[in-house]
């Protein structure tokens, strides 16, 4: 069987090791994987299976329309690369049991054409008060499509920090954004890796001198053993996201000071470097094992 692993060219360079692992594992299941640059995928003959690592849902849709097995599916690529759409999607599909308690930060969408409205102090005061309880409380502002902690900013003292809000809006020009209340967490979050619709592993990330916990920003990472109650809770999100339609992805939860999980985002193109560094899991092997049965 022929398989394609599709990446943006710039991303492929950074992920050459992972591509090599996927190819090696594919050979064990008689799948000959080939790396195909995103810029060229339309020029190639049709394969039997595709691993889409481009963050572009249209790639998945292209192969789905031809009846070709593709991971991840288009809907998941779309919501997994838009922080606002993922919250909307989950809010429509999570069980009442989950939604009856706080499951995500209070969130407000700000389109790129409306970003300048945040410079209006009266509007910002109302917004921060509604989200965080008081106009002087901290909020977080993010682009909907940023990754690795990029384009995520903390606005301390809320609407009172006029100089900072000018700086943030300048950096986020051209992007749709969300504004969220800040969840107190000691700069900690948990990434839960999902493979084939099942919980695969979890990693605790701690920020280093930064409110963001991203490993790529210098934070530390260690394996995190989920309790049975946490597994049951996470599986509610997995089921809402499509269960075994999920090939390989990460779901990030803020770990609050009292030990609760608050949904943060879906990392549809979850990186594996952190997992290999702090655990003995071989996610490439297990992902391809699942993909071989998925065809």
PDB file of C-alpha atoms in Angstrom:
ATOM      1  CA  UNK A   1       0.000   0.000   0.000  1.00  0.00           C
ATOM      2  CA  UNK A   2       1.082   3.560  -0.659  1.00  0.00           C
ATOM      3  CA  UNK A   3       0.817   6.260   1.986  1.00  0.00           C
ATOM      4  CA  UNK A   4       1.521   9.991   2.018  1.00  0.00           C
ATOM      5  CA  UNK A   5       2.789  12.017   4.964  1.00  0.00           C
ATOM      6  CA  UNK A   6       2.000  15.639   4.110  1.00  0.00           C
ATOM      7  CA  UNK A   7       3.725  18.551   5.840  1.00  0.00           C
ATOM      8  CA  UNK A   8       4.434  22.161   5.066  1.00  0.00           C
ATOM      9  CA  UNK A   9       8.037  22.208   3.791  1.00  0.00           C
ATOM     10  CA  UNK A  10       9.231  24.337   6.716  1.00  0.00           C
ATOM     11  CA  UNK A  11       7.541  22.011   9.217  1.00  0.00           C
ATOM     12  CA  UNK A  12       8.949  18.916   7.531  1.00  0.00           C
ATOM     13  CA  UNK A  13      12.503  20.077   8.201  1.00  0.00           C
ATOM     14  CA  UNK A  14      11.776  20.388  11.926  1.00  0.00           C
ATOM     15  CA  UNK A  15       9.964  17.043  12.010  1.00  0.00           C
ATOM     16  CA  UNK A  16      12.302  14.955   9.862  1.00  0.00           C
ATOM     17  CA  UNK A  17      12.903  12.521  12.738  1.00  0.00           C
ATOM     18  CA  UNK A  18       9.196  11.893  13.253  1.00  0.00           C
ATOM     19  CA  UNK A  19       8.635  11.441   9.511  1.00  0.00           C
ATOM     20  CA  UNK A  20      11.409   8.854   9.521  1.00  0.00           C
ATOM     21  CA  UNK A  21       9.782   7.005  12.423  1.00  0.00           C
ATOM     22  CA  UNK A  22       6.417   6.928  10.632  1.00  0.00           C
ATOM     23  CA  UNK A  23       8.028   5.554   7.473  1.00  0.00           C
ATOM     24  CA  UNK A  24       9.902   2.884   9.430  1.00  0.00           C
ATOM     25  CA  UNK A  25       6.775   1.781  11.262  1.00  0.00           C
ATOM     26  CA  UNK A  26       4.745   1.803   8.050  1.00  0.00           C
ATOM     27  CA  UNK A  27       7.049  -0.785   6.524  1.00  0.00           C
ATOM     28  CA  UNK A  28       6.030  -3.220   9.287  1.00  0.00           C
ATOM     29  CA  UNK A  29       2.447  -3.045   8.016  1.00  0.00           C
ATOM     30  CA  UNK A  30       3.297  -3.081   4.302  1.00  0.00           C
ATOM     31  CA  UNK A  31       2.569   0.627   3.959  1.00  0.00           C
ATOM     32  CA  UNK A  32       5.202   2.471   1.950  1.00  0.00           C
ATOM     33  CA  UNK A  33       4.985   6.049   3.238  1.00  0.00           C
ATOM     34  CA  UNK A  34       6.330   8.955   1.217  1.00  0.00           C
ATOM     35  CA  UNK A  35       6.789  12.502   2.436  1.00  0.00           C
ATOM     36  CA  UNK A  36       4.850  14.874   0.183  1.00  0.00           C
ATOM     37  CA  UNK A  37       5.259  18.655   0.528  1.00  0.00           C
ATOM     38  CA  UNK A  38       2.003  20.509   1.137  1.00  0.00           C
ATOM     39  CA  UNK A  39       2.754  22.709  -1.850  1.00  0.00           C
ATOM     40  CA  UNK A  40       2.762  19.669  -4.170  1.00  0.00           C
ATOM     41  CA  UNK A  41       0.118  17.265  -2.840  1.00  0.00           C
ATOM     42  CA  UNK A  42      -2.354  17.945  -5.650  1.00  0.00           C
ATOM     43  CA  UNK A  43       0.256  16.896  -8.206  1.00  0.00           C
ATOM     44  CA  UNK A  44       0.662  13.340  -6.858  1.00  0.00           C
ATOM     45  CA  UNK A  45      -1.245  10.189  -7.742  1.00  0.00           C
ATOM     46  CA  UNK A  46      -3.845   8.941  -5.316  1.00  0.00           C
ATOM     47  CA  UNK A  47      -2.484   6.884  -2.370  1.00  0.00           C
ATOM     48  CA  UNK A  48      -4.210   4.370  -0.104  1.00  0.00           C
ATOM     49  CA  UNK A  49      -3.815   6.386   3.091  1.00  0.00           C
ATOM     50  CA  UNK A  50      -2.824   9.936   4.047  1.00  0.00           C
ATOM     51  CA  UNK A  51      -1.449  11.431   7.236  1.00  0.00           C
ATOM     52  CA  UNK A  52      -2.244  15.143   7.032  1.00  0.00           C
ATOM     53  CA  UNK A  53       0.135  17.195   9.198  1.00  0.00           C
ATOM     54  CA  UNK A  54      -0.449  20.550   7.500  1.00  0.00           C
ATOM     55  CA  UNK A  55      -3.088  22.217   9.726  1.00  0.00           C
ATOM     56  CA  UNK A  56      -5.096  22.768   6.511  1.00  0.00           C
ATOM     57  CA  UNK A  57      -8.459  20.998   6.636  1.00  0.00           C
ATOM     58  CA  UNK A  58      -8.783  21.294   2.852  1.00  0.00           C
ATOM     59  CA  UNK A  59      -6.062  18.668   2.421  1.00  0.00           C
ATOM     60  CA  UNK A  60      -8.108  16.143   4.396  1.00  0.00           C
ATOM     61  CA  UNK A  61     -11.281  17.148   2.590  1.00  0.00           C
ATOM     62  CA  UNK A  62      -9.571  16.593  -0.794  1.00  0.00           C
ATOM     63  CA  UNK A  63      -8.815  12.954   0.037  1.00  0.00           C
ATOM     64  CA  UNK A  64     -12.068  12.324   1.908  1.00  0.00           C
ATOM     65  CA  UNK A  65     -13.982  13.328  -1.210  1.00  0.00           C
ATOM     66  CA  UNK A  66     -12.082  10.637  -3.115  1.00  0.00           C
ATOM     67  CA  UNK A  67     -12.854   7.972  -0.504  1.00  0.00           C
ATOM     68  CA  UNK A  68      -9.230   7.769   0.667  1.00  0.00           C
ATOM     69  CA  UNK A  69      -8.471   7.119   4.340  1.00  0.00           C
ATOM     70  CA  UNK A  70      -7.027  10.266   5.897  1.00  0.00           C
ATOM     71  CA  UNK A  71      -5.944  11.180   9.405  1.00  0.00           C
ATOM     72  CA  UNK A  72      -6.938  13.526  10.799  1.00  0.00           C
ATOM     73  CA  UNK A  73     -10.380  14.137   9.260  1.00  0.00           C
ATOM     74  CA  UNK A  74     -11.209  17.573   7.874  1.00  0.00           C
ATOM     75  CA  UNK A  75     -13.596  18.623  10.658  1.00  0.00           C
ATOM     76  CA  UNK A  76     -10.987  17.862  13.329  1.00  0.00           C
ATOM     77  CA  UNK A  77      -8.215  19.664  11.442  1.00  0.00           C
ATOM     78  CA  UNK A  78     -10.508  22.683  11.182  1.00  0.00           C
ATOM     79  CA  UNK A  79     -11.571  22.947  14.820  1.00  0.00           C
ATOM     80  CA  UNK A  80      -8.175  21.797  16.082  1.00  0.00           C
ATOM     81  CA  UNK A  81      -6.564  24.808  14.472  1.00  0.00           C
ATOM     82  CA  UNK A  82      -9.094  27.409  15.545  1.00  0.00           C
ATOM     83  CA  UNK A  83      -9.331  27.926  19.293  1.00  0.00           C
ATOM     84  CA  UNK A  84     -12.733  29.577  19.106  1.00  0.00           C
ATOM     85  CA  UNK A  85     -14.287  26.998  16.802  1.00  0.00           C
ATOM     86  CA  UNK A  86     -13.097  24.177  19.065  1.00  0.00           C
ATOM     87  CA  UNK A  87     -14.857  25.728  22.065  1.00  0.00           C
ATOM     88  CA  UNK A  88     -18.043  26.234  20.033  1.00  0.00           C
ATOM     89  CA  UNK A  89     -17.895  22.669  18.724  1.00  0.00           C
ATOM     90  CA  UNK A  90     -17.453  21.174  22.172  1.00  0.00           C
ATOM     91  CA  UNK A  91     -20.099  23.387  23.750  1.00  0.00           C
ATOM     92  CA  UNK A  92     -22.640  21.874  21.345  1.00  0.00           C
ATOM     93  CA  UNK A  93     -21.580  18.266  21.948  1.00  0.00           C
ATOM     94  CA  UNK A  94     -20.342  17.852  25.515  1.00  0.00           C
ATOM     95  CA  UNK A  95     -22.655  16.165  27.968  1.00  0.00           C
ATOM     96  CA  UNK A  96     -24.664  18.184  30.470  1.00  0.00           C
ATOM     97  CA  UNK A  97     -22.637  16.464  33.183  1.00  0.00           C
ATOM     98  CA  UNK A  98     -19.498  18.258  31.926  1.00  0.00           C
ATOM     99  CA  UNK A  99     -21.096  21.564  31.013  1.00  0.00           C
ATOM    100  CA  UNK A 100     -22.910  21.904  34.320  1.00  0.00           C
ATOM    101  CA  UNK A 101     -19.526  22.679  35.885  1.00  0.00           C
ATOM    102  CA  UNK A 102     -16.841  25.058  34.675  1.00  0.00           C
ATOM    103  CA  UNK A 103     -15.089  23.263  31.809  1.00  0.00           C
ATOM    104  CA  UNK A 104     -13.441  26.139  29.882  1.00  0.00           C
ATOM    105  CA  UNK A 105     -12.399  29.716  30.577  1.00  0.00           C
ATOM    106  CA  UNK A 106     -14.997  32.424  29.939  1.00  0.00           C
ATOM    107  CA  UNK A 107     -14.323  33.386  26.323  1.00  0.00           C
ATOM    108  CA  UNK A 108     -15.146  36.232  23.966  1.00  0.00           C
ATOM    109  CA  UNK A 109     -14.457  36.239  20.235  1.00  0.00           C
ATOM    110  CA  UNK A 110     -12.935  39.332  18.599  1.00  0.00           C
ATOM    111  CA  UNK A 111     -12.694  39.259  14.805  1.00  0.00           C
ATOM    112  CA  UNK A 112      -9.656  40.799  13.145  1.00  0.00           C
ATOM    113  CA  UNK A 113     -11.761  43.641  11.777  1.00  0.00           C
ATOM    114  CA  UNK A 114     -12.941  44.435  15.321  1.00  0.00           C
ATOM    115  CA  UNK A 115      -9.578  44.162  17.063  1.00  0.00           C
ATOM    116  CA  UNK A 116      -9.287  47.926  17.355  1.00  0.00           C
ATOM    117  CA  UNK A 117     -12.393  47.904  19.590  1.00  0.00           C
ATOM    118  CA  UNK A 118     -10.172  46.625  22.402  1.00  0.00           C
ATOM    119  CA  UNK A 119      -8.479  50.027  22.420  1.00  0.00           C
ATOM    120  CA  UNK A 120     -11.782  51.560  23.524  1.00  0.00           C
ATOM    121  CA  UNK A 121     -11.352  51.697  27.303  1.00  0.00           C
ATOM    122  CA  UNK A 122     -15.062  51.687  28.057  1.00  0.00           C
ATOM    123  CA  UNK A 123     -15.644  48.637  25.863  1.00  0.00           C
ATOM    124  CA  UNK A 124     -12.598  46.853  27.310  1.00  0.00           C
ATOM    125  CA  UNK A 125     -13.726  47.565  30.886  1.00  0.00           C
ATOM    126  CA  UNK A 126     -17.113  45.968  30.193  1.00  0.00           C
ATOM    127  CA  UNK A 127     -15.526  43.009  28.441  1.00  0.00           C
ATOM    128  CA  UNK A 128     -12.952  42.292  31.164  1.00  0.00           C
ATOM    129  CA  UNK A 129     -15.584  42.744  33.882  1.00  0.00           C
ATOM    130  CA  UNK A 130     -17.890  40.250  32.176  1.00  0.00           C
ATOM    131  CA  UNK A 131     -15.123  37.703  31.625  1.00  0.00           C
ATOM    132  CA  UNK A 132     -13.049  38.056  34.776  1.00  0.00           C
ATOM    133  CA  UNK A 133     -15.399  39.621  37.309  1.00  0.00           C
ATOM    134  CA  UNK A 134     -13.606  42.957  37.566  1.00  0.00           C
ATOM    135  CA  UNK A 135     -12.152  45.387  35.023  1.00  0.00           C
ATOM    136  CA  UNK A 136      -8.761  45.256  36.748  1.00  0.00           C
ATOM    137  CA  UNK A 137      -8.462  41.447  36.714  1.00  0.00           C
ATOM    138  CA  UNK A 138      -6.050  39.652  34.377  1.00  0.00           C
ATOM    139  CA  UNK A 139      -7.199  38.280  31.030  1.00  0.00           C
ATOM    140  CA  UNK A 140      -5.491  36.311  28.268  1.00  0.00           C
ATOM    141  CA  UNK A 141      -5.658  37.337  24.619  1.00  0.00           C
ATOM    142  CA  UNK A 142      -4.844  34.815  21.859  1.00  0.00           C
ATOM    143  CA  UNK A 143      -5.036  34.540  18.123  1.00  0.00           C
ATOM    144  CA  UNK A 144      -7.353  31.674  17.211  1.00  0.00           C
ATOM    145  CA  UNK A 145      -4.736  30.038  14.983  1.00  0.00           C
ATOM    146  CA  UNK A 146      -1.479  30.406  16.923  1.00  0.00           C
ATOM    147  CA  UNK A 147       0.600  27.396  17.988  1.00  0.00           C
ATOM    148  CA  UNK A 148       3.294  26.596  20.523  1.00  0.00           C
ATOM    149  CA  UNK A 149       2.351  29.534  22.732  1.00  0.00           C
ATOM    150  CA  UNK A 150       2.925  32.057  19.960  1.00  0.00           C
ATOM    151  CA  UNK A 151       0.384  34.889  19.808  1.00  0.00           C
ATOM    152  CA  UNK A 152      -0.750  34.270  23.390  1.00  0.00           C
ATOM    153  CA  UNK A 153      -0.558  37.328  25.644  1.00  0.00           C
ATOM    154  CA  UNK A 154      -1.339  38.059  29.279  1.00  0.00           C
ATOM    155  CA  UNK A 155      -3.014  41.398  29.954  1.00  0.00           C
ATOM    156  CA  UNK A 156      -2.288  42.000  33.613  1.00  0.00           C
ATOM    157  CA  UNK A 157      -4.524  44.478  35.459  1.00  0.00           C
ATOM    158  CA  UNK A 158      -7.025  44.125  32.657  1.00  0.00           C
ATOM    159  CA  UNK A 159      -8.456  47.310  31.217  1.00  0.00           C
ATOM    160  CA  UNK A 160      -6.133  49.478  33.320  1.00  0.00           C
ATOM    161  CA  UNK A 161      -3.083  48.345  31.345  1.00  0.00           C
ATOM    162  CA  UNK A 162      -3.617  50.614  28.343  1.00  0.00           C
ATOM    163  CA  UNK A 163      -0.005  50.535  27.138  1.00  0.00           C
ATOM    164  CA  UNK A 164       0.029  46.736  27.064  1.00  0.00           C
ATOM    165  CA  UNK A 165      -3.261  46.441  25.201  1.00  0.00           C
ATOM    166  CA  UNK A 166      -1.875  48.702  22.455  1.00  0.00           C
ATOM    167  CA  UNK A 167       1.176  46.468  22.171  1.00  0.00           C
ATOM    168  CA  UNK A 168      -0.939  43.305  22.052  1.00  0.00           C
ATOM    169  CA  UNK A 169      -3.399  44.553  19.444  1.00  0.00           C
ATOM    170  CA  UNK A 170      -0.492  45.643  17.254  1.00  0.00           C
ATOM    171  CA  UNK A 171       1.027  42.156  17.394  1.00  0.00           C
ATOM    172  CA  UNK A 172      -2.296  40.470  16.671  1.00  0.00           C
ATOM    173  CA  UNK A 173      -3.217  42.560  13.629  1.00  0.00           C
ATOM    174  CA  UNK A 174      -4.702  40.429  10.871  1.00  0.00           C
ATOM    175  CA  UNK A 175      -5.788  37.637  13.216  1.00  0.00           C
ATOM    176  CA  UNK A 176      -9.127  36.637  14.656  1.00  0.00           C
ATOM    177  CA  UNK A 177      -8.705  36.461  18.424  1.00  0.00           C
ATOM    178  CA  UNK A 178     -10.278  35.355  21.647  1.00  0.00           C
ATOM    179  CA  UNK A 179     -10.172  37.104  25.021  1.00  0.00           C
ATOM    180  CA  UNK A 180     -10.431  34.835  28.065  1.00  0.00           C
ATOM    181  CA  UNK A 181     -10.405  35.142  31.816  1.00  0.00           C
ATOM    182  CA  UNK A 182      -7.101  34.042  33.295  1.00  0.00           C
ATOM    183  CA  UNK A 183      -7.317  30.690  35.068  1.00  0.00           C
ATOM    184  CA  UNK A 184      -4.955  30.476  38.040  1.00  0.00           C
ATOM    185  CA  UNK A 185      -2.771  27.440  37.495  1.00  0.00           C
ATOM    186  CA  UNK A 186       0.831  27.928  38.656  1.00  0.00           C
ATOM    187  CA  UNK A 187       1.673  27.981  34.917  1.00  0.00           C
ATOM    188  CA  UNK A 188       0.813  24.275  34.647  1.00  0.00           C
ATOM    189  CA  UNK A 189      -1.165  22.315  32.122  1.00  0.00           C
ATOM    190  CA  UNK A 190      -1.621  18.703  31.077  1.00  0.00           C
ATOM    191  CA  UNK A 191      -1.490  17.517  27.496  1.00  0.00           C
ATOM    192  CA  UNK A 192      -3.405  14.301  26.968  1.00  0.00           C
ATOM    193  CA  UNK A 193      -2.340  12.457  23.825  1.00  0.00           C
ATOM    194  CA  UNK A 194      -5.106  10.648  21.962  1.00  0.00           C
ATOM    195  CA  UNK A 195      -4.415   7.850  19.462  1.00  0.00           C
ATOM    196  CA  UNK A 196      -7.241   6.108  17.633  1.00  0.00           C
ATOM    197  CA  UNK A 197      -9.849   7.677  19.891  1.00  0.00           C
ATOM    198  CA  UNK A 198      -8.262   6.373  23.093  1.00  0.00           C
ATOM    199  CA  UNK A 199      -6.195   8.051  25.797  1.00  0.00           C
ATOM    200  CA  UNK A 200      -2.582   7.214  25.003  1.00  0.00           C
ATOM    201  CA  UNK A 201      -0.450   9.163  27.491  1.00  0.00           C
ATOM    202  CA  UNK A 202      -0.374  12.442  29.387  1.00  0.00           C
ATOM    203  CA  UNK A 203       2.373  14.961  30.077  1.00  0.00           C
ATOM    204  CA  UNK A 204       2.487  17.675  32.730  1.00  0.00           C
ATOM    205  CA  UNK A 205       4.011  20.935  31.496  1.00  0.00           C
ATOM    206  CA  UNK A 206       5.253  23.691  33.780  1.00  0.00           C
ATOM    207  CA  UNK A 207       6.119  27.172  32.565  1.00  0.00           C
ATOM    208  CA  UNK A 208       9.529  28.618  33.333  1.00  0.00           C
ATOM    209  CA  UNK A 209       9.263  32.300  34.208  1.00  0.00           C
ATOM    210  CA  UNK A 210       6.201  32.558  31.962  1.00  0.00           C
ATOM    211  CA  UNK A 211       2.451  32.152  32.451  1.00  0.00           C
ATOM    212  CA  UNK A 212       2.480  29.834  29.412  1.00  0.00           C
ATOM    213  CA  UNK A 213       3.420  26.198  30.041  1.00  0.00           C
ATOM    214  CA  UNK A 214       4.573  25.364  26.501  1.00  0.00           C
ATOM    215  CA  UNK A 215       7.590  23.077  26.278  1.00  0.00           C
ATOM    216  CA  UNK A 216       8.771  24.984  23.188  1.00  0.00           C
ATOM    217  CA  UNK A 217       9.047  28.138  25.318  1.00  0.00           C
ATOM    218  CA  UNK A 218      11.446  26.564  27.806  1.00  0.00           C
ATOM    219  CA  UNK A 219       8.944  24.929  30.132  1.00  0.00           C
ATOM    220  CA  UNK A 220       9.612  21.558  31.754  1.00  0.00           C
ATOM    221  CA  UNK A 221       7.698  18.371  30.998  1.00  0.00           C
ATOM    222  CA  UNK A 222       7.173  15.113  32.860  1.00  0.00           C
ATOM    223  CA  UNK A 223       4.906  12.122  32.484  1.00  0.00           C
ATOM    224  CA  UNK A 224       1.546  12.588  34.205  1.00  0.00           C
ATOM    225  CA  UNK A 225      -0.450   9.612  35.415  1.00  0.00           C
ATOM    226  CA  UNK A 226      -4.142  10.274  35.036  1.00  0.00           C
ATOM    227  CA  UNK A 227      -6.447   9.117  37.811  1.00  0.00           C
ATOM    228  CA  UNK A 228      -9.462   7.041  36.780  1.00  0.00           C
ATOM    229  CA  UNK A 229     -11.787  10.002  37.396  1.00  0.00           C
ATOM    230  CA  UNK A 230      -9.613  12.189  35.166  1.00  0.00           C
ATOM    231  CA  UNK A 231      -9.618   9.546  32.438  1.00  0.00           C
ATOM    232  CA  UNK A 232     -13.416   9.393  32.547  1.00  0.00           C
ATOM    233  CA  UNK A 233     -13.579  13.192  32.315  1.00  0.00           C
ATOM    234  CA  UNK A 234     -11.134  13.374  29.394  1.00  0.00           C
ATOM    235  CA  UNK A 235     -13.026  10.649  27.538  1.00  0.00           C
ATOM    236  CA  UNK A 236     -16.117  12.882  27.558  1.00  0.00           C
ATOM    237  CA  UNK A 237     -14.099  15.307  25.428  1.00  0.00           C
ATOM    238  CA  UNK A 238     -12.770  12.525  23.218  1.00  0.00           C
ATOM    239  CA  UNK A 239     -16.287  11.275  22.568  1.00  0.00           C
ATOM    240  CA  UNK A 240     -17.523  14.800  21.808  1.00  0.00           C
ATOM    241  CA  UNK A 241     -14.669  15.176  19.323  1.00  0.00           C
ATOM    242  CA  UNK A 242     -15.566  12.043  17.399  1.00  0.00           C
ATOM    243  CA  UNK A 243     -14.061   9.143  19.341  1.00  0.00           C
ATOM    244  CA  UNK A 244     -12.152   6.795  17.048  1.00  0.00           C
ATOM    245  CA  UNK A 245     -12.235   9.328  14.217  1.00  0.00           C
ATOM    246  CA  UNK A 246      -9.312  10.961  16.035  1.00  0.00           C
ATOM    247  CA  UNK A 247      -6.085   9.536  14.647  1.00  0.00           C
ATOM    248  CA  UNK A 248      -3.473  11.347  16.708  1.00  0.00           C
ATOM    249  CA  UNK A 249      -4.053  14.595  18.571  1.00  0.00           C
ATOM    250  CA  UNK A 250      -3.554  16.305  21.900  1.00  0.00           C
ATOM    251  CA  UNK A 251      -6.107  17.831  24.236  1.00  0.00           C
ATOM    252  CA  UNK A 252      -4.662  20.442  26.583  1.00  0.00           C
ATOM    253  CA  UNK A 253      -6.164  21.118  30.004  1.00  0.00           C
ATOM    254  CA  UNK A 254      -5.125  23.867  32.398  1.00  0.00           C
ATOM    255  CA  UNK A 255      -4.376  22.292  35.771  1.00  0.00           C
ATOM    256  CA  UNK A 256      -5.879  24.598  38.376  1.00  0.00           C
ATOM    257  CA  UNK A 257      -4.407  25.166  41.825  1.00  0.00           C
ATOM    258  CA  UNK A 258      -7.057  22.881  43.333  1.00  0.00           C
ATOM    259  CA  UNK A 259      -6.266  20.092  40.845  1.00  0.00           C
ATOM    260  CA  UNK A 260      -9.168  20.492  38.397  1.00  0.00           C
ATOM    261  CA  UNK A 261      -8.962  20.274  34.611  1.00  0.00           C
ATOM    262  CA  UNK A 262     -10.125  23.284  32.576  1.00  0.00           C
ATOM    263  CA  UNK A 263     -10.171  22.735  28.820  1.00  0.00           C
ATOM    264  CA  UNK A 264      -7.681  24.944  27.007  1.00  0.00           C
ATOM    265  CA  UNK A 265      -7.340  23.794  23.414  1.00  0.00           C
ATOM    266  CA  UNK A 266      -7.086  20.942  20.951  1.00  0.00           C
ATOM    267  CA  UNK A 267      -3.656  20.450  19.409  1.00  0.00           C
ATOM    268  CA  UNK A 268      -4.689  18.597  16.284  1.00  0.00           C
ATOM    269  CA  UNK A 269      -1.104  18.387  14.990  1.00  0.00           C
ATOM    270  CA  UNK A 270       0.340  17.464  18.376  1.00  0.00           C
ATOM    271  CA  UNK A 271       4.107  17.218  18.430  1.00  0.00           C
ATOM    272  CA  UNK A 272       5.717  14.117  19.934  1.00  0.00           C
ATOM    273  CA  UNK A 273       9.179  15.397  20.882  1.00  0.00           C
ATOM    274  CA  UNK A 274       8.114  16.128  24.445  1.00  0.00           C
ATOM    275  CA  UNK A 275       6.574  12.669  24.811  1.00  0.00           C
ATOM    276  CA  UNK A 276       9.719  10.906  23.589  1.00  0.00           C
ATOM    277  CA  UNK A 277      11.895  12.992  25.905  1.00  0.00           C
ATOM    278  CA  UNK A 278      10.067  12.227  29.138  1.00  0.00           C
ATOM    279  CA  UNK A 279       8.464   8.800  28.598  1.00  0.00           C
ATOM    280  CA  UNK A 280       9.198   5.418  27.029  1.00  0.00           C
ATOM    281  CA  UNK A 281       6.193   5.556  24.706  1.00  0.00           C
ATOM    282  CA  UNK A 282       6.717   5.131  20.963  1.00  0.00           C
ATOM    283  CA  UNK A 283       3.720   7.042  19.685  1.00  0.00           C
ATOM    284  CA  UNK A 284       4.792   6.758  16.034  1.00  0.00           C
ATOM    285  CA  UNK A 285       4.657   2.965  16.265  1.00  0.00           C
ATOM    286  CA  UNK A 286       1.273   2.891  17.940  1.00  0.00           C
ATOM    287  CA  UNK A 287      -0.167   5.544  15.630  1.00  0.00           C
ATOM    288  CA  UNK A 288       0.835   3.568  12.526  1.00  0.00           C
ATOM    289  CA  UNK A 289      -0.447   0.370  14.083  1.00  0.00           C
ATOM    290  CA  UNK A 290      -3.829   2.055  14.457  1.00  0.00           C
ATOM    291  CA  UNK A 291      -3.606   3.589  10.966  1.00  0.00           C
ATOM    292  CA  UNK A 292      -2.902   0.171   9.444  1.00  0.00           C
ATOM    293  CA  UNK A 293      -6.179  -1.129  10.874  1.00  0.00           C
ATOM    294  CA  UNK A 294      -7.950   2.082   9.840  1.00  0.00           C
ATOM    295  CA  UNK A 295      -7.560   1.527   6.091  1.00  0.00           C
TER     296      UNK A 295
END
